[in-house]
């Protein structure tokens, strides 16, 4: 039993409202919103005004993934714009600012997520494990949809689950990148609770069936 968070990075932006309502109709759990700044990652996507408008048209939890430098500058504004879950990257600022930012997110009543890129060792996340409601283990290099799943990240999720069971058992593990009908099964066996999926969800011939495969 896992949750699915379809990533609107692969949606049709001209028909974003239609595609988000379609996520609701197909039984999706959360809507994953990828925010990129062209600096932390080599791509630019969407920002605050779009998030604000998405908030008006859905009651599904909005899972906002900030791939931006120094997210502490923007965290409050993204929460006010409607994020229910706000995930920042460990590599995007100093450890002091990362800690402060996670505390700030929780103090504002939002769920705090921390993400690690494929090259970041799990031990770098240890100081934050009790400060988070979710850890996002990237299973591709952040920046683009449609990349191949990195199976070797499963060692990280498996070890992370053991560590969290000791210090913060409620904390969820999310994966993002290359999740499809096959790789979601590998993730489930390795302690993952939430699957972000962009291209596989939007390309699925039967999206409702794809959602069920992940949720079962
Ligand atoms: C990539 C984004 C992902 C992206 C995943 O940096 O964080 O959320 O949408 O896309 P797929 O599922 O196509 O790998
Ligand atoms: Zn993402």
JSON list of C-alpha atoms and ligand atoms in Angstrom, two decimals:
[
{"chain": "A", "resi": 1, "resn": "UNK", "atom": "CA", "xyz": [0.00, 0.00, 0.00]},
{"chain": "A", "resi": 2, "resn": "UNK", "atom": "CA", "xyz": [1.60, 3.21, -1.19]},
{"chain": "A", "resi": 3, "resn": "UNK", "atom": "CA", "xyz": [0.48, 6.67, -2.19]},
{"chain": "A", "resi": 4, "resn": "UNK", "atom": "CA", "xyz": [0.79, 8.11, -5.69]},
{"chain": "A", "resi": 5, "resn": "UNK", "atom": "CA", "xyz": [1.66, 11.74, -6.35]},
{"chain": "A", "resi": 6, "resn": "UNK", "atom": "CA", "xyz": [1.37, 12.40, -10.11]},
{"chain": "A", "resi": 7, "resn": "UNK", "atom": "CA", "xyz": [3.82, 15.10, -11.19]},
{"chain": "A", "resi": 8, "resn": "UNK", "atom": "CA", "xyz": [2.25, 17.82, -13.29]},
{"chain": "A", "resi": 9, "resn": "UNK", "atom": "CA", "xyz": [5.61, 18.43, -14.94]},
{"chain": "A", "resi": 10, "resn": "UNK", "atom": "CA", "xyz": [4.34, 15.96, -17.55]},
{"chain": "A", "resi": 11, "resn": "UNK", "atom": "CA", "xyz": [0.84, 17.51, -17.76]},
{"chain": "A", "resi": 12, "resn": "UNK", "atom": "CA", "xyz": [-0.43, 19.67, -20.60]},
{"chain": "A", "resi": 13, "resn": "UNK", "atom": "CA", "xyz": [0.03, 23.17, -19.17]},
{"chain": "A", "resi": 14, "resn": "UNK", "atom": "CA", "xyz": [-2.61, 24.60, -21.48]},
{"chain": "A", "resi": 15, "resn": "UNK", "atom": "CA", "xyz": [-5.04, 22.16, -19.90]},
{"chain": "A", "resi": 16, "resn": "UNK", "atom": "CA", "xyz": [-3.69, 22.07, -16.37]},
{"chain": "A", "resi": 17, "resn": "UNK", "atom": "CA", "xyz": [-7.10, 22.31, -14.71]},
{"chain": "A", "resi": 18, "resn": "UNK", "atom": "CA", "xyz": [-8.38, 19.40, -16.80]},
{"chain": "A", "resi": 19, "resn": "UNK", "atom": "CA", "xyz": [-5.29, 17.31, -16.01]},
{"chain": "A", "resi": 20, "resn": "UNK", "atom": "CA", "xyz": [-5.49, 18.01, -12.26]},
{"chain": "A", "resi": 21, "resn": "UNK", "atom": "CA", "xyz": [-9.19, 17.17, -12.13]},
{"chain": "A", "resi": 22, "resn": "UNK", "atom": "CA", "xyz": [-8.30, 14.01, -14.02]},
{"chain": "A", "resi": 23, "resn": "UNK", "atom": "CA", "xyz": [-5.83, 13.10, -11.23]},
{"chain": "A", "resi": 24, "resn": "UNK", "atom": "CA", "xyz": [-8.75, 13.44, -8.78]},
{"chain": "A", "resi": 25, "resn": "UNK", "atom": "CA", "xyz": [-11.06, 11.33, -10.94]},
{"chain": "A", "resi": 26, "resn": "UNK", "atom": "CA", "xyz": [-8.43, 8.62, -11.28]},
{"chain": "A", "resi": 27, "resn": "UNK", "atom": "CA", "xyz": [-7.99, 8.37, -7.50]},
{"chain": "A", "resi": 28, "resn": "UNK", "atom": "CA", "xyz": [-4.56, 10.03, -7.21]},
{"chain": "A", "resi": 29, "resn": "UNK", "atom": "CA", "xyz": [-3.54, 10.85, -3.63]},
{"chain": "A", "resi": 30, "resn": "UNK", "atom": "CA", "xyz": [-1.51, 14.05, -4.01]},
{"chain": "A", "resi": 31, "resn": "UNK", "atom": "CA", "xyz": [-0.53, 16.48, -6.77]},
{"chain": "A", "resi": 32, "resn": "UNK", "atom": "CA", "xyz": [3.26, 16.84, -7.11]},
{"chain": "A", "resi": 33, "resn": "UNK", "atom": "CA", "xyz": [4.41, 20.31, -8.19]},
{"chain": "A", "resi": 34, "resn": "UNK", "atom": "CA", "xyz": [8.01, 20.71, -9.39]},
{"chain": "A", "resi": 35, "resn": "UNK", "atom": "CA", "xyz": [9.49, 24.17, -8.91]},
{"chain": "A", "resi": 36, "resn": "UNK", "atom": "CA", "xyz": [12.85, 24.75, -10.64]},
{"chain": "A", "resi": 37, "resn": "UNK", "atom": "CA", "xyz": [14.94, 27.91, -10.73]},
{"chain": "A", "resi": 38, "resn": "UNK", "atom": "CA", "xyz": [17.40, 27.32, -13.57]},
{"chain": "A", "resi": 39, "resn": "UNK", "atom": "CA", "xyz": [20.26, 27.45, -11.06]},
{"chain": "A", "resi": 40, "resn": "UNK", "atom": "CA", "xyz": [19.93, 24.56, -8.60]},
{"chain": "A", "resi": 41, "resn": "UNK", "atom": "CA", "xyz": [18.86, 22.50, -11.60]},
{"chain": "A", "resi": 42, "resn": "UNK", "atom": "CA", "xyz": [19.39, 23.25, -15.30]},
{"chain": "A", "resi": 43, "resn": "UNK", "atom": "CA", "xyz": [15.71, 23.86, -16.04]},
{"chain": "A", "resi": 44, "resn": "UNK", "atom": "CA", "xyz": [12.93, 26.33, -15.20]},
{"chain": "A", "resi": 45, "resn": "UNK", "atom": "CA", "xyz": [9.33, 25.32, -14.55]},
{"chain": "A", "resi": 46, "resn": "UNK", "atom": "CA", "xyz": [6.58, 27.05, -12.59]},
{"chain": "A", "resi": 47, "resn": "UNK", "atom": "CA", "xyz": [6.34, 29.22, -9.49]},
{"chain": "A", "resi": 48, "resn": "UNK", "atom": "CA", "xyz": [4.09, 30.97, -7.02]},
{"chain": "A", "resi": 49, "resn": "UNK", "atom": "CA", "xyz": [1.27, 32.34, -9.23]},
{"chain": "A", "resi": 50, "resn": "UNK", "atom": "CA", "xyz": [0.67, 28.94, -10.80]},
{"chain": "A", "resi": 51, "resn": "UNK", "atom": "CA", "xyz": [0.66, 27.20, -7.41]},
{"chain": "A", "resi": 52, "resn": "UNK", "atom": "CA", "xyz": [-1.87, 29.77, -6.13]},
{"chain": "A", "resi": 53, "resn": "UNK", "atom": "CA", "xyz": [-4.19, 29.03, -9.03]},
{"chain": "A", "resi": 54, "resn": "UNK", "atom": "CA", "xyz": [-3.80, 25.26, -8.66]},
{"chain": "A", "resi": 55, "resn": "UNK", "atom": "CA", "xyz": [-4.82, 25.67, -5.02]},
{"chain": "A", "resi": 56, "resn": "UNK", "atom": "CA", "xyz": [-8.12, 27.23, -6.14]},
{"chain": "A", "resi": 57, "resn": "UNK", "atom": "CA", "xyz": [-9.12, 24.27, -8.30]},
{"chain": "A", "resi": 58, "resn": "UNK", "atom": "CA", "xyz": [-8.27, 21.21, -6.19]},
{"chain": "A", "resi": 59, "resn": "UNK", "atom": "CA", "xyz": [-8.60, 20.01, -2.64]},
{"chain": "A", "resi": 60, "resn": "UNK", "atom": "CA", "xyz": [-6.00, 17.27, -3.12]},
{"chain": "A", "resi": 61, "resn": "UNK", "atom": "CA", "xyz": [-2.87, 17.76, -0.99]},
{"chain": "A", "resi": 62, "resn": "UNK", "atom": "CA", "xyz": [-0.26, 19.78, -2.93]},
{"chain": "A", "resi": 63, "resn": "UNK", "atom": "CA", "xyz": [3.20, 18.20, -2.68]},
{"chain": "A", "resi": 64, "resn": "UNK", "atom": "CA", "xyz": [5.59, 20.99, -3.64]},
{"chain": "A", "resi": 65, "resn": "UNK", "atom": "CA", "xyz": [9.16, 20.01, -4.58]},
{"chain": "A", "resi": 66, "resn": "UNK", "atom": "CA", "xyz": [11.45, 23.02, -4.48]},
{"chain": "A", "resi": 67, "resn": "UNK", "atom": "CA", "xyz": [14.50, 22.56, -6.68]},
{"chain": "A", "resi": 68, "resn": "UNK", "atom": "CA", "xyz": [15.79, 26.06, -5.97]},
{"chain": "A", "resi": 69, "resn": "UNK", "atom": "CA", "xyz": [18.88, 27.58, -4.34]},
{"chain": "A", "resi": 70, "resn": "UNK", "atom": "CA", "xyz": [18.43, 28.81, -0.76]},
{"chain": "A", "resi": 71, "resn": "UNK", "atom": "CA", "xyz": [14.77, 27.74, -0.40]},
{"chain": "A", "resi": 72, "resn": "UNK", "atom": "CA", "xyz": [14.56, 29.57, 2.93]},
{"chain": "A", "resi": 73, "resn": "UNK", "atom": "CA", "xyz": [13.98, 32.74, 0.89]},
{"chain": "A", "resi": 74, "resn": "UNK", "atom": "CA", "xyz": [10.73, 31.38, -0.54]},
{"chain": "A", "resi": 75, "resn": "UNK", "atom": "CA", "xyz": [9.38, 28.74, 1.88]},
{"chain": "A", "resi": 76, "resn": "UNK", "atom": "CA", "xyz": [6.86, 31.04, 3.57]},
{"chain": "A", "resi": 77, "resn": "UNK", "atom": "CA", "xyz": [5.48, 32.27, 0.24]},
{"chain": "A", "resi": 78, "resn": "UNK", "atom": "CA", "xyz": [5.04, 28.74, -1.11]},
{"chain": "A", "resi": 79, "resn": "UNK", "atom": "CA", "xyz": [3.16, 27.71, 2.04]},
{"chain": "A", "resi": 80, "resn": "UNK", "atom": "CA", "xyz": [0.91, 30.77, 1.79]},
{"chain": "A", "resi": 81, "resn": "UNK", "atom": "CA", "xyz": [0.33, 29.94, -1.88]},
{"chain": "A", "resi": 82, "resn": "UNK", "atom": "CA", "xyz": [-1.10, 26.56, -0.88]},
{"chain": "A", "resi": 83, "resn": "UNK", "atom": "CA", "xyz": [1.58, 23.90, -0.31]},
{"chain": "A", "resi": 84, "resn": "UNK", "atom": "CA", "xyz": [0.51, 21.13, 2.08]},
{"chain": "A", "resi": 85, "resn": "UNK", "atom": "CA", "xyz": [3.89, 19.43, 1.83]},
{"chain": "A", "resi": 86, "resn": "UNK", "atom": "CA", "xyz": [6.99, 21.50, 1.13]},
{"chain": "A", "resi": 87, "resn": "UNK", "atom": "CA", "xyz": [10.19, 19.66, 0.23]},
{"chain": "A", "resi": 88, "resn": "UNK", "atom": "CA", "xyz": [13.54, 21.43, 0.06]},
{"chain": "A", "resi": 89, "resn": "UNK", "atom": "CA", "xyz": [16.89, 20.07, -1.10]},
{"chain": "A", "resi": 90, "resn": "UNK", "atom": "CA", "xyz": [19.67, 19.34, 1.36]},
{"chain": "A", "resi": 91, "resn": "UNK", "atom": "CA", "xyz": [22.24, 20.47, -1.23]},
{"chain": "A", "resi": 92, "resn": "UNK", "atom": "CA", "xyz": [20.59, 23.88, -1.76]},
{"chain": "A", "resi": 93, "resn": "UNK", "atom": "CA", "xyz": [21.86, 25.76, 1.32]},
{"chain": "A", "resi": 94, "resn": "UNK", "atom": "CA", "xyz": [24.02, 25.62, 4.45]},
{"chain": "A", "resi": 95, "resn": "UNK", "atom": "CA", "xyz": [23.14, 23.05, 7.11]},
{"chain": "A", "resi": 96, "resn": "UNK", "atom": "CA", "xyz": [22.12, 25.85, 9.48]},
{"chain": "A", "resi": 97, "resn": "UNK", "atom": "CA", "xyz": [19.69, 27.34, 6.96]},
{"chain": "A", "resi": 98, "resn": "UNK", "atom": "CA", "xyz": [18.35, 23.91, 6.04]},
{"chain": "A", "resi": 99, "resn": "UNK", "atom": "CA", "xyz": [17.60, 23.20, 9.69]},
{"chain": "A", "resi": 100, "resn": "UNK", "atom": "CA", "xyz": [15.98, 26.62, 10.19]},
{"chain": "A", "resi": 101, "resn": "UNK", "atom": "CA", "xyz": [13.93, 26.24, 7.03]},
{"chain": "A", "resi": 102, "resn": "UNK", "atom": "CA", "xyz": [12.56, 22.82, 8.06]},
{"chain": "A", "resi": 103, "resn": "UNK", "atom": "CA", "xyz": [11.60, 24.22, 11.47]},
{"chain": "A", "resi": 104, "resn": "UNK", "atom": "CA", "xyz": [9.94, 27.21, 9.83]},
{"chain": "A", "resi": 105, "resn": "UNK", "atom": "CA", "xyz": [7.89, 24.98, 7.50]},
{"chain": "A", "resi": 106, "resn": "UNK", "atom": "CA", "xyz": [6.57, 22.96, 10.43]},
{"chain": "A", "resi": 107, "resn": "UNK", "atom": "CA", "xyz": [5.92, 26.05, 12.54]},
{"chain": "A", "resi": 108, "resn": "UNK", "atom": "CA", "xyz": [3.67, 27.31, 9.76]},
{"chain": "A", "resi": 109, "resn": "UNK", "atom": "CA", "xyz": [1.58, 24.12, 9.96]},
{"chain": "A", "resi": 110, "resn": "UNK", "atom": "CA", "xyz": [2.94, 22.65, 6.72]},
{"chain": "A", "resi": 111, "resn": "UNK", "atom": "CA", "xyz": [4.56, 19.23, 6.39]},
{"chain": "A", "resi": 112, "resn": "UNK", "atom": "CA", "xyz": [8.32, 19.45, 5.93]},
{"chain": "A", "resi": 113, "resn": "UNK", "atom": "CA", "xyz": [10.19, 17.36, 3.39]},
{"chain": "A", "resi": 114, "resn": "UNK", "atom": "CA", "xyz": [13.91, 17.05, 2.74]},
{"chain": "A", "resi": 115, "resn": "UNK", "atom": "CA", "xyz": [15.25, 15.73, -0.54]},
{"chain": "A", "resi": 116, "resn": "UNK", "atom": "CA", "xyz": [18.61, 14.22, -1.40]},
{"chain": "A", "resi": 117, "resn": "UNK", "atom": "CA", "xyz": [20.07, 13.97, -4.90]},
{"chain": "A", "resi": 118, "resn": "UNK", "atom": "CA", "xyz": [21.42, 10.60, -6.10]},
{"chain": "A", "resi": 119, "resn": "UNK", "atom": "CA", "xyz": [25.03, 11.57, -5.32]},
{"chain": "A", "resi": 120, "resn": "UNK", "atom": "CA", "xyz": [24.29, 12.72, -1.75]},
{"chain": "A", "resi": 121, "resn": "UNK", "atom": "CA", "xyz": [25.06, 10.03, 0.84]},
{"chain": "A", "resi": 122, "resn": "UNK", "atom": "CA", "xyz": [22.38, 9.11, 3.33]},
{"chain": "A", "resi": 123, "resn": "UNK", "atom": "CA", "xyz": [24.61, 10.09, 6.22]},
{"chain": "A", "resi": 124, "resn": "UNK", "atom": "CA", "xyz": [24.27, 13.75, 5.17]},
{"chain": "A", "resi": 125, "resn": "UNK", "atom": "CA", "xyz": [20.56, 13.56, 6.02]},
{"chain": "A", "resi": 126, "resn": "UNK", "atom": "CA", "xyz": [21.01, 12.07, 9.49]},
{"chain": "A", "resi": 127, "resn": "UNK", "atom": "CA", "xyz": [20.94, 15.38, 11.42]},
{"chain": "A", "resi": 128, "resn": "UNK", "atom": "CA", "xyz": [17.54, 16.22, 9.95]},
{"chain": "A", "resi": 129, "resn": "UNK", "atom": "CA", "xyz": [15.65, 12.95, 10.38]},
{"chain": "A", "resi": 130, "resn": "UNK", "atom": "CA", "xyz": [13.63, 14.14, 13.37]},
{"chain": "A", "resi": 131, "resn": "UNK", "atom": "CA", "xyz": [12.93, 17.53, 11.74]},
{"chain": "A", "resi": 132, "resn": "UNK", "atom": "CA", "xyz": [11.10, 16.08, 8.74]},
{"chain": "A", "resi": 133, "resn": "UNK", "atom": "CA", "xyz": [7.72, 14.58, 7.91]},
{"chain": "A", "resi": 134, "resn": "UNK", "atom": "CA", "xyz": [9.07, 13.11, 4.69]},
{"chain": "A", "resi": 135, "resn": "UNK", "atom": "CA", "xyz": [12.42, 12.32, 3.07]},
{"chain": "A", "resi": 136, "resn": "UNK", "atom": "CA", "xyz": [12.47, 12.42, -0.73]},
{"chain": "A", "resi": 137, "resn": "UNK", "atom": "CA", "xyz": [15.11, 10.12, -2.19]},
{"chain": "A", "resi": 138, "resn": "UNK", "atom": "CA", "xyz": [15.68, 11.22, -5.80]},
{"chain": "A", "resi": 139, "resn": "UNK", "atom": "CA", "xyz": [15.85, 8.24, -8.15]},
{"chain": "A", "resi": 140, "resn": "UNK", "atom": "CA", "xyz": [17.09, 10.42, -11.05]},
{"chain": "A", "resi": 141, "resn": "UNK", "atom": "CA", "xyz": [19.15, 13.62, -11.22]},
{"chain": "A", "resi": 142, "resn": "UNK", "atom": "CA", "xyz": [16.58, 16.36, -10.57]},
{"chain": "A", "resi": 143, "resn": "UNK", "atom": "CA", "xyz": [15.70, 18.67, -13.44]},
{"chain": "A", "resi": 144, "resn": "UNK", "atom": "CA", "xyz": [13.81, 16.72, -16.06]},
{"chain": "A", "resi": 145, "resn": "UNK", "atom": "CA", "xyz": [11.01, 14.20, -16.45]},
{"chain": "A", "resi": 146, "resn": "UNK", "atom": "CA", "xyz": [11.34, 11.00, -18.46]},
{"chain": "A", "resi": 147, "resn": "UNK", "atom": "CA", "xyz": [14.71, 9.78, -17.15]},
{"chain": "A", "resi": 148, "resn": "UNK", "atom": "CA", "xyz": [15.60, 6.21, -16.17]},
{"chain": "A", "resi": 149, "resn": "UNK", "atom": "CA", "xyz": [15.13, 4.95, -12.63]},
{"chain": "A", "resi": 150, "resn": "UNK", "atom": "CA", "xyz": [18.36, 4.47, -10.66]},
{"chain": "A", "resi": 151, "resn": "UNK", "atom": "CA", "xyz": [17.96, 1.08, -8.99]},
{"chain": "A", "resi": 152, "resn": "UNK", "atom": "CA", "xyz": [20.99, 1.62, -6.77]},
{"chain": "A", "resi": 153, "resn": "UNK", "atom": "CA", "xyz": [19.02, 4.24, -4.79]},
{"chain": "A", "resi": 154, "resn": "UNK", "atom": "CA", "xyz": [17.07, 1.35, -3.24]},
{"chain": "A", "resi": 155, "resn": "UNK", "atom": "CA", "xyz": [19.93, 0.67, -0.87]},
{"chain": "A", "resi": 156, "resn": "UNK", "atom": "CA", "xyz": [19.41, 4.22, 0.43]},
{"chain": "A", "resi": 157, "resn": "UNK", "atom": "CA", "xyz": [15.65, 3.86, 0.93]},
{"chain": "A", "resi": 158, "resn": "UNK", "atom": "CA", "xyz": [16.08, 0.51, 2.67]},
{"chain": "A", "resi": 159, "resn": "UNK", "atom": "CA", "xyz": [18.68, 1.86, 5.10]},
{"chain": "A", "resi": 160, "resn": "UNK", "atom": "CA", "xyz": [16.66, 5.05, 5.58]},
{"chain": "A", "resi": 161, "resn": "UNK", "atom": "CA", "xyz": [13.55, 3.05, 6.59]},
{"chain": "A", "resi": 162, "resn": "UNK", "atom": "CA", "xyz": [15.54, 1.27, 9.30]},
{"chain": "A", "resi": 163, "resn": "UNK", "atom": "CA", "xyz": [16.96, 4.54, 10.63]},
{"chain": "A", "resi": 164, "resn": "UNK", "atom": "CA", "xyz": [13.56, 6.25, 10.61]},
{"chain": "A", "resi": 165, "resn": "UNK", "atom": "CA", "xyz": [11.92, 3.33, 12.41]},
{"chain": "A", "resi": 166, "resn": "UNK", "atom": "CA", "xyz": [14.27, 4.08, 15.30]},
{"chain": "A", "resi": 167, "resn": "UNK", "atom": "CA", "xyz": [14.01, 7.87, 15.50]},
{"chain": "A", "resi": 168, "resn": "UNK", "atom": "CA", "xyz": [10.94, 9.04, 13.54]},
{"chain": "A", "resi": 169, "resn": "UNK", "atom": "CA", "xyz": [8.70, 6.14, 12.48]},
{"chain": "A", "resi": 170, "resn": "UNK", "atom": "CA", "xyz": [5.91, 8.43, 11.21]},
{"chain": "A", "resi": 171, "resn": "UNK", "atom": "CA", "xyz": [8.23, 10.00, 8.63]},
{"chain": "A", "resi": 172, "resn": "UNK", "atom": "CA", "xyz": [7.37, 9.01, 5.06]},
{"chain": "A", "resi": 173, "resn": "UNK", "atom": "CA", "xyz": [9.84, 8.04, 2.33]},
{"chain": "A", "resi": 174, "resn": "UNK", "atom": "CA", "xyz": [9.09, 9.40, -1.14]},
{"chain": "A", "resi": 175, "resn": "UNK", "atom": "CA", "xyz": [10.83, 8.59, -4.43]},
{"chain": "A", "resi": 176, "resn": "UNK", "atom": "CA", "xyz": [10.85, 10.74, -7.56]},
{"chain": "A", "resi": 177, "resn": "UNK", "atom": "CA", "xyz": [12.14, 9.90, -11.03]},
{"chain": "A", "resi": 178, "resn": "UNK", "atom": "CA", "xyz": [11.55, 6.99, -13.39]},
{"chain": "A", "resi": 179, "resn": "UNK", "atom": "CA", "xyz": [8.69, 5.48, -11.38]},
{"chain": "A", "resi": 180, "resn": "UNK", "atom": "CA", "xyz": [6.52, 3.20, -13.52]},
{"chain": "A", "resi": 181, "resn": "UNK", "atom": "CA", "xyz": [4.47, 0.02, -13.10]},
{"chain": "A", "resi": 182, "resn": "UNK", "atom": "CA", "xyz": [7.65, -2.05, -12.71]},
{"chain": "A", "resi": 183, "resn": "UNK", "atom": "CA", "xyz": [9.90, 0.24, -10.66]},
{"chain": "A", "resi": 184, "resn": "UNK", "atom": "CA", "xyz": [7.11, 1.09, -8.20]},
{"chain": "A", "resi": 185, "resn": "UNK", "atom": "CA", "xyz": [7.15, -2.57, -7.14]},
{"chain": "A", "resi": 186, "resn": "UNK", "atom": "CA", "xyz": [10.89, -2.43, -6.45]},
{"chain": "A", "resi": 187, "resn": "UNK", "atom": "CA", "xyz": [10.36, 0.74, -4.39]},
{"chain": "A", "resi": 188, "resn": "UNK", "atom": "CA", "xyz": [7.60, -0.82, -2.30]},
{"chain": "A", "resi": 189, "resn": "UNK", "atom": "CA", "xyz": [9.90, -3.72, -1.40]},
{"chain": "A", "resi": 190, "resn": "UNK", "atom": "CA", "xyz": [12.47, -1.19, -0.25]},
{"chain": "A", "resi": 191, "resn": "UNK", "atom": "CA", "xyz": [10.43, 0.81, 2.22]},
{"chain": "A", "resi": 192, "resn": "UNK", "atom": "CA", "xyz": [8.96, 3.56, 0.03]},
{"chain": "A", "resi": 193, "resn": "UNK", "atom": "CA", "xyz": [5.59, 5.12, 1.00]},
{"chain": "A", "resi": 194, "resn": "UNK", "atom": "CA", "xyz": [4.97, 7.74, -1.69]},
{"chain": "A", "resi": 195, "resn": "UNK", "atom": "CA", "xyz": [5.67, 7.44, -5.43]},
{"chain": "A", "resi": 196, "resn": "UNK", "atom": "CA", "xyz": [6.00, 10.54, -7.57]},
{"chain": "A", "resi": 197, "resn": "UNK", "atom": "CA", "xyz": [5.32, 9.73, -11.20]},
{"chain": "A", "resi": 198, "resn": "UNK", "atom": "CA", "xyz": [5.25, 12.06, -14.17]},
{"chain": "A", "resi": 199, "resn": "UNK", "atom": "CA", "xyz": [5.67, 10.50, -17.59]},
{"chain": "A", "resi": 200, "resn": "UNK", "atom": "CA", "xyz": [4.49, 6.99, -16.67]},
{"chain": "A", "resi": 201, "resn": "UNK", "atom": "CA", "xyz": [1.25, 8.33, -15.16]},
{"chain": "A", "resi": 202, "resn": "UNK", "atom": "CA", "xyz": [0.45, 10.75, -18.00]},
{"chain": "A", "resi": 203, "resn": "UNK", "atom": "CA", "xyz": [1.33, 8.20, -20.69]},
{"chain": "A", "resi": 204, "resn": "UNK", "atom": "CA", "xyz": [-0.58, 5.32, -19.08]},
{"chain": "A", "resi": 205, "resn": "UNK", "atom": "CA", "xyz": [-3.35, 4.06, -21.39]},
{"chain": "A", "resi": 206, "resn": "UNK", "atom": "CA", "xyz": [-5.51, 3.51, -18.28]},
{"chain": "A", "resi": 207, "resn": "UNK", "atom": "CA", "xyz": [-4.45, 6.03, -15.63]},
{"chain": "A", "resi": 208, "resn": "UNK", "atom": "CA", "xyz": [-6.97, 4.82, -13.03]},
{"chain": "A", "resi": 209, "resn": "UNK", "atom": "CA", "xyz": [-5.57, 1.29, -13.33]},
{"chain": "A", "resi": 210, "resn": "UNK", "atom": "CA", "xyz": [-2.01, 2.64, -12.99]},
{"chain": "A", "resi": 211, "resn": "UNK", "atom": "CA", "xyz": [-3.03, 4.51, -9.83]},
{"chain": "A", "resi": 212, "resn": "UNK", "atom": "CA", "xyz": [-4.48, 1.29, -8.38]},
{"chain": "A", "resi": 213, "resn": "UNK", "atom": "CA", "xyz": [-1.29, -0.67, -9.12]},
{"chain": "A", "resi": 214, "resn": "UNK", "atom": "CA", "xyz": [0.65, 1.79, -6.96]},
{"chain": "A", "resi": 215, "resn": "UNK", "atom": "CA", "xyz": [-1.96, 1.94, -4.21]},
{"chain": "A", "resi": 216, "resn": "UNK", "atom": "CA", "xyz": [-2.45, -1.81, -3.81]},
{"chain": "B", "resi": 1, "resn": "LIG", "atom": "C1", "xyz": [12.39, 15.69, -11.84]},
{"chain": "B", "resi": 1, "resn": "LIG", "atom": "C2", "xyz": [11.12, 15.96, -11.08]},
{"chain": "B", "resi": 1, "resn": "LIG", "atom": "C3", "xyz": [10.12, 14.87, -11.15]},
{"chain": "B", "resi": 1, "resn": "LIG", "atom": "C4", "xyz": [9.62, 14.53, -12.54]},
{"chain": "B", "resi": 1, "resn": "LIG", "atom": "C5", "xyz": [9.55, 13.03, -12.57]},
{"chain": "B", "resi": 1, "resn": "LIG", "atom": "O1", "xyz": [13.41, 16.49, -11.37]},
{"chain": "B", "resi": 1, "resn": "LIG", "atom": "O2", "xyz": [11.39, 16.20, -9.70]},
{"chain": "B", "resi": 1, "resn": "LIG", "atom": "O3", "xyz": [9.02, 15.11, -10.27]},
{"chain": "B", "resi": 1, "resn": "LIG", "atom": "O4", "xyz": [8.37, 15.05, -12.87]},
{"chain": "B", "resi": 1, "resn": "LIG", "atom": "O5", "xyz": [9.26, 12.63, -13.86]},
{"chain": "B", "resi": 1, "resn": "LIG", "atom": "P1", "xyz": [9.28, 11.11, -14.33]},
{"chain": "B", "resi": 1, "resn": "LIG", "atom": "O6", "xyz": [8.26, 10.39, -13.50]},
{"chain": "B", "resi": 1, "resn": "LIG", "atom": "O7", "xyz": [8.91, 11.23, -15.77]},
{"chain": "B", "resi": 1, "resn": "LIG", "atom": "O8", "xyz": [10.66, 10.59, -14.10]},
{"chain": "B", "resi": 2, "resn": "LIG", "atom": "ZN1", "xyz": [9.69, 16.26, -8.24]}
]
